[in-house]
PDB file of C-alpha atoms in Angstrom:
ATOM      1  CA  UNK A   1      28.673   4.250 -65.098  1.00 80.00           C
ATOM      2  CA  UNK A   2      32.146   3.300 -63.567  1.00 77.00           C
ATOM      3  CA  UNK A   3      30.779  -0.575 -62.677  1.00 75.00           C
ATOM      4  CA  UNK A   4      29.372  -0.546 -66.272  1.00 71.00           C
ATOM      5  CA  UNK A   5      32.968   0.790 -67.635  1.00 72.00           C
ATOM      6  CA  UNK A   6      34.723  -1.730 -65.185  1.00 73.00           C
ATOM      7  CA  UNK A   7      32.769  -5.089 -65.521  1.00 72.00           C
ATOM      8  CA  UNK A   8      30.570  -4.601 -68.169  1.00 73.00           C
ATOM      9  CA  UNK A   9      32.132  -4.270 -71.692  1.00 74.00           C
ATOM     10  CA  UNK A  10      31.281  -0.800 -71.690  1.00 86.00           C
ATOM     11  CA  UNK A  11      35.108   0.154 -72.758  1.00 85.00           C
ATOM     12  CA  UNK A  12      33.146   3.260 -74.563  1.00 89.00           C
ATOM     13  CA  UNK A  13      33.159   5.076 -71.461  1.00 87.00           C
ATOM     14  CA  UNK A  14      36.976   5.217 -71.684  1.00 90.00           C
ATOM     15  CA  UNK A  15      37.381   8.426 -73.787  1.00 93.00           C
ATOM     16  CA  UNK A  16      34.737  10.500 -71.987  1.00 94.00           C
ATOM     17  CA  UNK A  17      36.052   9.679 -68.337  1.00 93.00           C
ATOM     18  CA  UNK A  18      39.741  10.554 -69.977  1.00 95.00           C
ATOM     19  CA  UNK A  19      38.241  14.559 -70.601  1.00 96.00           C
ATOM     20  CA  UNK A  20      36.608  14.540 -67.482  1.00 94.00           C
ATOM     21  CA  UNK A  21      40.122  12.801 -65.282  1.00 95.00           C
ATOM     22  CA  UNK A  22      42.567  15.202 -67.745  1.00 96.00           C
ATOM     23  CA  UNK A  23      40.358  18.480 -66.862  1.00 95.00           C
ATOM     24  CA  UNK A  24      40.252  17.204 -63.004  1.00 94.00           C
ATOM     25  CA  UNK A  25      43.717  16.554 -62.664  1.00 95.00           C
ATOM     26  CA  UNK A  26      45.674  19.171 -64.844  1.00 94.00           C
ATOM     27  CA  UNK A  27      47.504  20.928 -62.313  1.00 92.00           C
ATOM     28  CA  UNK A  28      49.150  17.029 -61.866  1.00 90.00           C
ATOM     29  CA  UNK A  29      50.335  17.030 -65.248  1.00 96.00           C
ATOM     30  CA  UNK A  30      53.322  19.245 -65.245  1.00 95.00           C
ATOM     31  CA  UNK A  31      55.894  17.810 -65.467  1.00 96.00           C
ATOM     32  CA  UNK A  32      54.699  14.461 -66.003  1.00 98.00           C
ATOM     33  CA  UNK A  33      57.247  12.232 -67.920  1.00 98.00           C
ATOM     34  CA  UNK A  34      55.025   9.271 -68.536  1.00 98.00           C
ATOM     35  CA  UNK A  35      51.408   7.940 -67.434  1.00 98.00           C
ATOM     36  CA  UNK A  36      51.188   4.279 -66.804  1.00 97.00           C
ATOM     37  CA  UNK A  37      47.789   2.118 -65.830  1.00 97.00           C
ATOM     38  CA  UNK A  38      47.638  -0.286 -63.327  1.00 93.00           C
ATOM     39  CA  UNK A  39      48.296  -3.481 -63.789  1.00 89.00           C
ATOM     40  CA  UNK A  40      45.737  -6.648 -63.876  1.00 83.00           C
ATOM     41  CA  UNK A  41      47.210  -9.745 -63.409  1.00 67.00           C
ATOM     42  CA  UNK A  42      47.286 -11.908 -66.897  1.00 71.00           C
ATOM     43  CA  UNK A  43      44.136 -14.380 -65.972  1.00 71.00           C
ATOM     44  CA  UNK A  44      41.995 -11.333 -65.192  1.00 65.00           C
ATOM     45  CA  UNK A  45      42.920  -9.560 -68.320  1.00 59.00           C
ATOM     46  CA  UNK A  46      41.958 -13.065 -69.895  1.00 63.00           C
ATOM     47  CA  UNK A  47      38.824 -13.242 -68.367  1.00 73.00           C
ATOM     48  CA  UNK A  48      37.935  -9.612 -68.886  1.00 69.00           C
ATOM     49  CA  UNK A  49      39.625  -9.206 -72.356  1.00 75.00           C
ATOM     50  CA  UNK A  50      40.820  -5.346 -71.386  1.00 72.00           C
ATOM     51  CA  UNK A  51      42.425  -3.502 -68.736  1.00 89.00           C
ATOM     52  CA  UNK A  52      39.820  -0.516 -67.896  1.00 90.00           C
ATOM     53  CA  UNK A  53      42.834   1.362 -66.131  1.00 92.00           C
ATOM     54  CA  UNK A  54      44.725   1.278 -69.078  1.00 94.00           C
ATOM     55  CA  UNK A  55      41.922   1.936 -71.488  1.00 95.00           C
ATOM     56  CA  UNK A  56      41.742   5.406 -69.291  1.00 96.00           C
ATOM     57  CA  UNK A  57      44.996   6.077 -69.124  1.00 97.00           C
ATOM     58  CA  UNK A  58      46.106   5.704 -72.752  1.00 97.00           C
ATOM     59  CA  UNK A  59      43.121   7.971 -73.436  1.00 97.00           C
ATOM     60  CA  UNK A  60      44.484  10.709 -71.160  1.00 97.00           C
ATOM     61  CA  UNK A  61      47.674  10.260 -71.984  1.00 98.00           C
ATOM     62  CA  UNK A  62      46.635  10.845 -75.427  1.00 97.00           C
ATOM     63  CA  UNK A  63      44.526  14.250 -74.948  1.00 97.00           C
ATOM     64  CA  UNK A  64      47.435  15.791 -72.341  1.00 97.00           C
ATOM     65  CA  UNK A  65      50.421  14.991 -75.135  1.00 97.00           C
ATOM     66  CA  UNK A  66      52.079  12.992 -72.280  1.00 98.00           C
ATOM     67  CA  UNK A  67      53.857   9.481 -73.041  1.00 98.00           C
ATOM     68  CA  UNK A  68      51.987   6.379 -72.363  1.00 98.00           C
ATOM     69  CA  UNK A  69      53.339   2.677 -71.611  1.00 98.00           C
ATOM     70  CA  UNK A  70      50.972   0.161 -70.851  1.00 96.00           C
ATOM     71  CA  UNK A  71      53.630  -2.252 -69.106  1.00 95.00           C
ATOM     72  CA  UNK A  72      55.392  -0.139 -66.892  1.00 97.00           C
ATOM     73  CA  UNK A  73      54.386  -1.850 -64.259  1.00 95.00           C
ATOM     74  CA  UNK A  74      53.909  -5.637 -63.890  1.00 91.00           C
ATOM     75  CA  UNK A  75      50.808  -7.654 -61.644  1.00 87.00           C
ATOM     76  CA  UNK A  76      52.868 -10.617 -60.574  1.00 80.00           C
ATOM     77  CA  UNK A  77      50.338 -12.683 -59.113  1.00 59.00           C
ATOM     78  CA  UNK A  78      46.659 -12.818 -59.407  1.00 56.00           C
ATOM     79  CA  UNK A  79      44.820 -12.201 -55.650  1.00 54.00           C
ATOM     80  CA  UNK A  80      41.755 -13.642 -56.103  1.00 55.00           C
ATOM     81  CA  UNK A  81      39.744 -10.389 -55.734  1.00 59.00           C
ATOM     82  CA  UNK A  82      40.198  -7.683 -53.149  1.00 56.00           C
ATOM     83  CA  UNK A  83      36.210  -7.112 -52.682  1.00 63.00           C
ATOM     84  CA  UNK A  84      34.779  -7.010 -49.145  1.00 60.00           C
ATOM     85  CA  UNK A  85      38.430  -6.733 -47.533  1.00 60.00           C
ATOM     86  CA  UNK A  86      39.717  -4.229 -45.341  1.00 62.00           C
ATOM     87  CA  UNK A  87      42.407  -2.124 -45.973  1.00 63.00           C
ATOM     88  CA  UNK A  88      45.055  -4.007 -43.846  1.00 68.00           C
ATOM     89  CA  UNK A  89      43.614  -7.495 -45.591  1.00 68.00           C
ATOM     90  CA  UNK A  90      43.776  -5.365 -48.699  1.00 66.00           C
ATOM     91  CA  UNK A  91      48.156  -4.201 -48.077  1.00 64.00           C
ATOM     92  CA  UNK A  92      48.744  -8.108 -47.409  1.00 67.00           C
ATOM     93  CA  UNK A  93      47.592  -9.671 -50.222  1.00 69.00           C
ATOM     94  CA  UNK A  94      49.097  -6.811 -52.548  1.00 70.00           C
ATOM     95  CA  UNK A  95      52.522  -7.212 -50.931  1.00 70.00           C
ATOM     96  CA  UNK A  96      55.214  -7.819 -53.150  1.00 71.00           C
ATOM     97  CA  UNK A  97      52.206  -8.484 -56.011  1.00 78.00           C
ATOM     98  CA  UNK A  98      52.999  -5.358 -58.359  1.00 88.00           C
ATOM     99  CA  UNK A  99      57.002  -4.903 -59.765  1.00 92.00           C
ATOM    100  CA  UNK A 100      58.587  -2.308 -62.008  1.00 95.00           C
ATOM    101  CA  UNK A 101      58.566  -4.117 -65.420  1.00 95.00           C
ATOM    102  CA  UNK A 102      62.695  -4.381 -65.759  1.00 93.00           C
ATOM    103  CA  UNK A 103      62.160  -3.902 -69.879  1.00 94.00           C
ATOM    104  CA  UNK A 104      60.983  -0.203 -68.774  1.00 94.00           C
ATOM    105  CA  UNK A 105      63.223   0.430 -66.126  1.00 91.00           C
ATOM    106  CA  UNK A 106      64.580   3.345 -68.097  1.00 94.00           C
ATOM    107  CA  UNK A 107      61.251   5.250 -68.427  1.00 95.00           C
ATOM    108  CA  UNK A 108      61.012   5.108 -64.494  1.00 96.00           C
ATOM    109  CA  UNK A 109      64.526   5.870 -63.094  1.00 97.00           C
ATOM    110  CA  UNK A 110      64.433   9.808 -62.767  1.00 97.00           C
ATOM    111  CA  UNK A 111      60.732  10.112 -64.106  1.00 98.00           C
ATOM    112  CA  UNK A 112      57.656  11.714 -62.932  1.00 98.00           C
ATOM    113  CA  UNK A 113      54.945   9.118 -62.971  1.00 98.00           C
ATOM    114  CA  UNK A 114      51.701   9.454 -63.475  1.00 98.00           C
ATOM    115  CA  UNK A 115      49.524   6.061 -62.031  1.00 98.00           C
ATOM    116  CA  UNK A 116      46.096   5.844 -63.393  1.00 97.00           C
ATOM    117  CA  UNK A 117      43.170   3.812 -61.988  1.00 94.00           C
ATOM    118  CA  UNK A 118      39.479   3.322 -62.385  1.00 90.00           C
ATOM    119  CA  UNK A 119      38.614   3.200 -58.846  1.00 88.00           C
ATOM    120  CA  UNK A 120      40.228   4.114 -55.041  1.00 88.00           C
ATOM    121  CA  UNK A 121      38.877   1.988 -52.362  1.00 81.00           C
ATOM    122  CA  UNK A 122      41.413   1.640 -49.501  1.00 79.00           C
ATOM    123  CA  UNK A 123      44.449   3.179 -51.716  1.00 83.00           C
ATOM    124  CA  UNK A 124      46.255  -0.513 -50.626  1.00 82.00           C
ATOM    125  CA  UNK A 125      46.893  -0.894 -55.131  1.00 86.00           C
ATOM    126  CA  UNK A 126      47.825   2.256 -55.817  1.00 91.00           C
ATOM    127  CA  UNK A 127      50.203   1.986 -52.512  1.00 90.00           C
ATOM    128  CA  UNK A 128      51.825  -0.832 -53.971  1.00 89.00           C
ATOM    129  CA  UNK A 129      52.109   0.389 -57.623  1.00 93.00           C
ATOM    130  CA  UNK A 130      53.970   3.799 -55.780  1.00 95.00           C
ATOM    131  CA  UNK A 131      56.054   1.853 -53.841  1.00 93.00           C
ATOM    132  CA  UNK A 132      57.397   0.012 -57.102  1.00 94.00           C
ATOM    133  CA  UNK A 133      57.960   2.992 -58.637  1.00 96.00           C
ATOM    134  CA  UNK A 134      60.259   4.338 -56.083  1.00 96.00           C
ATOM    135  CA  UNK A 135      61.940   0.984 -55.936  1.00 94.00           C
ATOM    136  CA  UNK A 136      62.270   1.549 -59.343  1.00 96.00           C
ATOM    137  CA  UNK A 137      64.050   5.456 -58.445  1.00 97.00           C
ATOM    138  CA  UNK A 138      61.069   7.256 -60.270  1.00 97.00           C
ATOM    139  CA  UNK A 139      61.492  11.000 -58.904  1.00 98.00           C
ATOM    140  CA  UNK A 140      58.107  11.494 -58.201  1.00 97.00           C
ATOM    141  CA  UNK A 141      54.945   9.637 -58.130  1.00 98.00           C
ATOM    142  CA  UNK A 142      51.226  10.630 -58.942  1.00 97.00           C
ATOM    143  CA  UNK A 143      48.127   9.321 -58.522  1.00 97.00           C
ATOM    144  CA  UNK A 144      44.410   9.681 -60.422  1.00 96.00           C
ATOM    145  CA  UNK A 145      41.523   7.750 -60.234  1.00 94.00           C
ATOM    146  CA  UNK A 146      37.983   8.152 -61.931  1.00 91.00           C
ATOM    147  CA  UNK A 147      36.532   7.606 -58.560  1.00 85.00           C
ATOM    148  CA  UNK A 148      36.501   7.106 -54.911  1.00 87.00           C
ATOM    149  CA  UNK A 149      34.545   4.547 -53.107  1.00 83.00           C
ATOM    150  CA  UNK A 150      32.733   6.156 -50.164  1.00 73.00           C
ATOM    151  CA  UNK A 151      33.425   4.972 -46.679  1.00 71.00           C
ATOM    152  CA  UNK A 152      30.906   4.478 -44.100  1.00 61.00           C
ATOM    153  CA  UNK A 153      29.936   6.757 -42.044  1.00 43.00           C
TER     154      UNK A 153
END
C-alpha cells in the first residue's frame, strides 16, 4: 500500500493513512504549533508530480486542527536516490541538503514542529530535516512516519 501511495499515483491513499498516522500519534499533537512534510527536491517533485509526505501531512494537519505549511522546509539539492545505502552513506549525502525555508522562519523560531514522512529507513532525512529545525530555533521537534522499514535480522 505505502510503495503504491509512494511511487505509484495512488495519492488516494493519502486521507486514509492521515486517520490511521493522527489516531497513532495523538499523544504527539499537543502542543503542536505547525506540521510540515518533508521536502523533495524540485526535479523529483517534477518527475513524480506530488510530494506523498506532504499529501499526508496536509491531510493530518487538516483532521487534528493543527496549521500546515508545505515549504517550511527546503530540499536544496537533489541526491540521486538514497536506495540500497547505509545509514552513514545515507547522513553524507543528506548533509547540508535540507534548510529552514528563510520565508517561514517565523513559523519555526519558538514552535513545536511536527515533521511528517511516508517512510523511516535509517532516520538519516528526518535527522537532517530536525537538525534544520533547531538551526532554525524551533523549541521542539517531532517526528511521524506511516511506516518503518524493517532491518535485518
Amino acid at each position: 500500500m505505502i510503495l503504491a501511495f509512494k511511487h505509484g499515483d495512488r495519492t488516494d491513499i493519502a486521507l486514509p493513512a492521515a486517520q490511521w498516522l493522527n489516531q497513532a500519534v495523538r499523544p504527539l499533537l499537543k502542543g503542536v504549533d505547525v506540521i510540515a512534510p518533508l521536502p523533495l527536491h524540485r526535479l523529483r517533485f517534477l518527475k513524480r508530480r506530488y510530494n506523498q509526505a506532504s499529501l499526508l501531512a496536509k491531510n493530518l494537519a487538516s483532521l487534528s486542527g493543527i496549521p500546515f505549511c508545505a515549504d517550511l522546509l527546503v530540499r536544496l539539492r537533489g541526491l540521486g536516490g538514497l536506495e540500497g545505502l547505509g545509514a552513514a552513506e545515507r547522513a553524507e549525502k543528506l548533509r547540508g541538503a535540507i534548510e529552514p525555508n528563510r520565508r517561514r522562519a517565523d513559523l519555526i523560531k519558538g514552535a513545536k514542529v511536527l515533521l511528517v514522512d511516508d517512510v523511516l529507513t535509517s532516520g538519516a532525512t528526518l535527522r537532517a530535516a530536525t537538525q534544520a529545525c533547531l538551526a532554525a530555533n524551533a523549541k521542539e521537534v517531532c517526528v511521524a512516519t506511516l511506516a518503518r522499514v524493517a532491518k535485518d535480522a
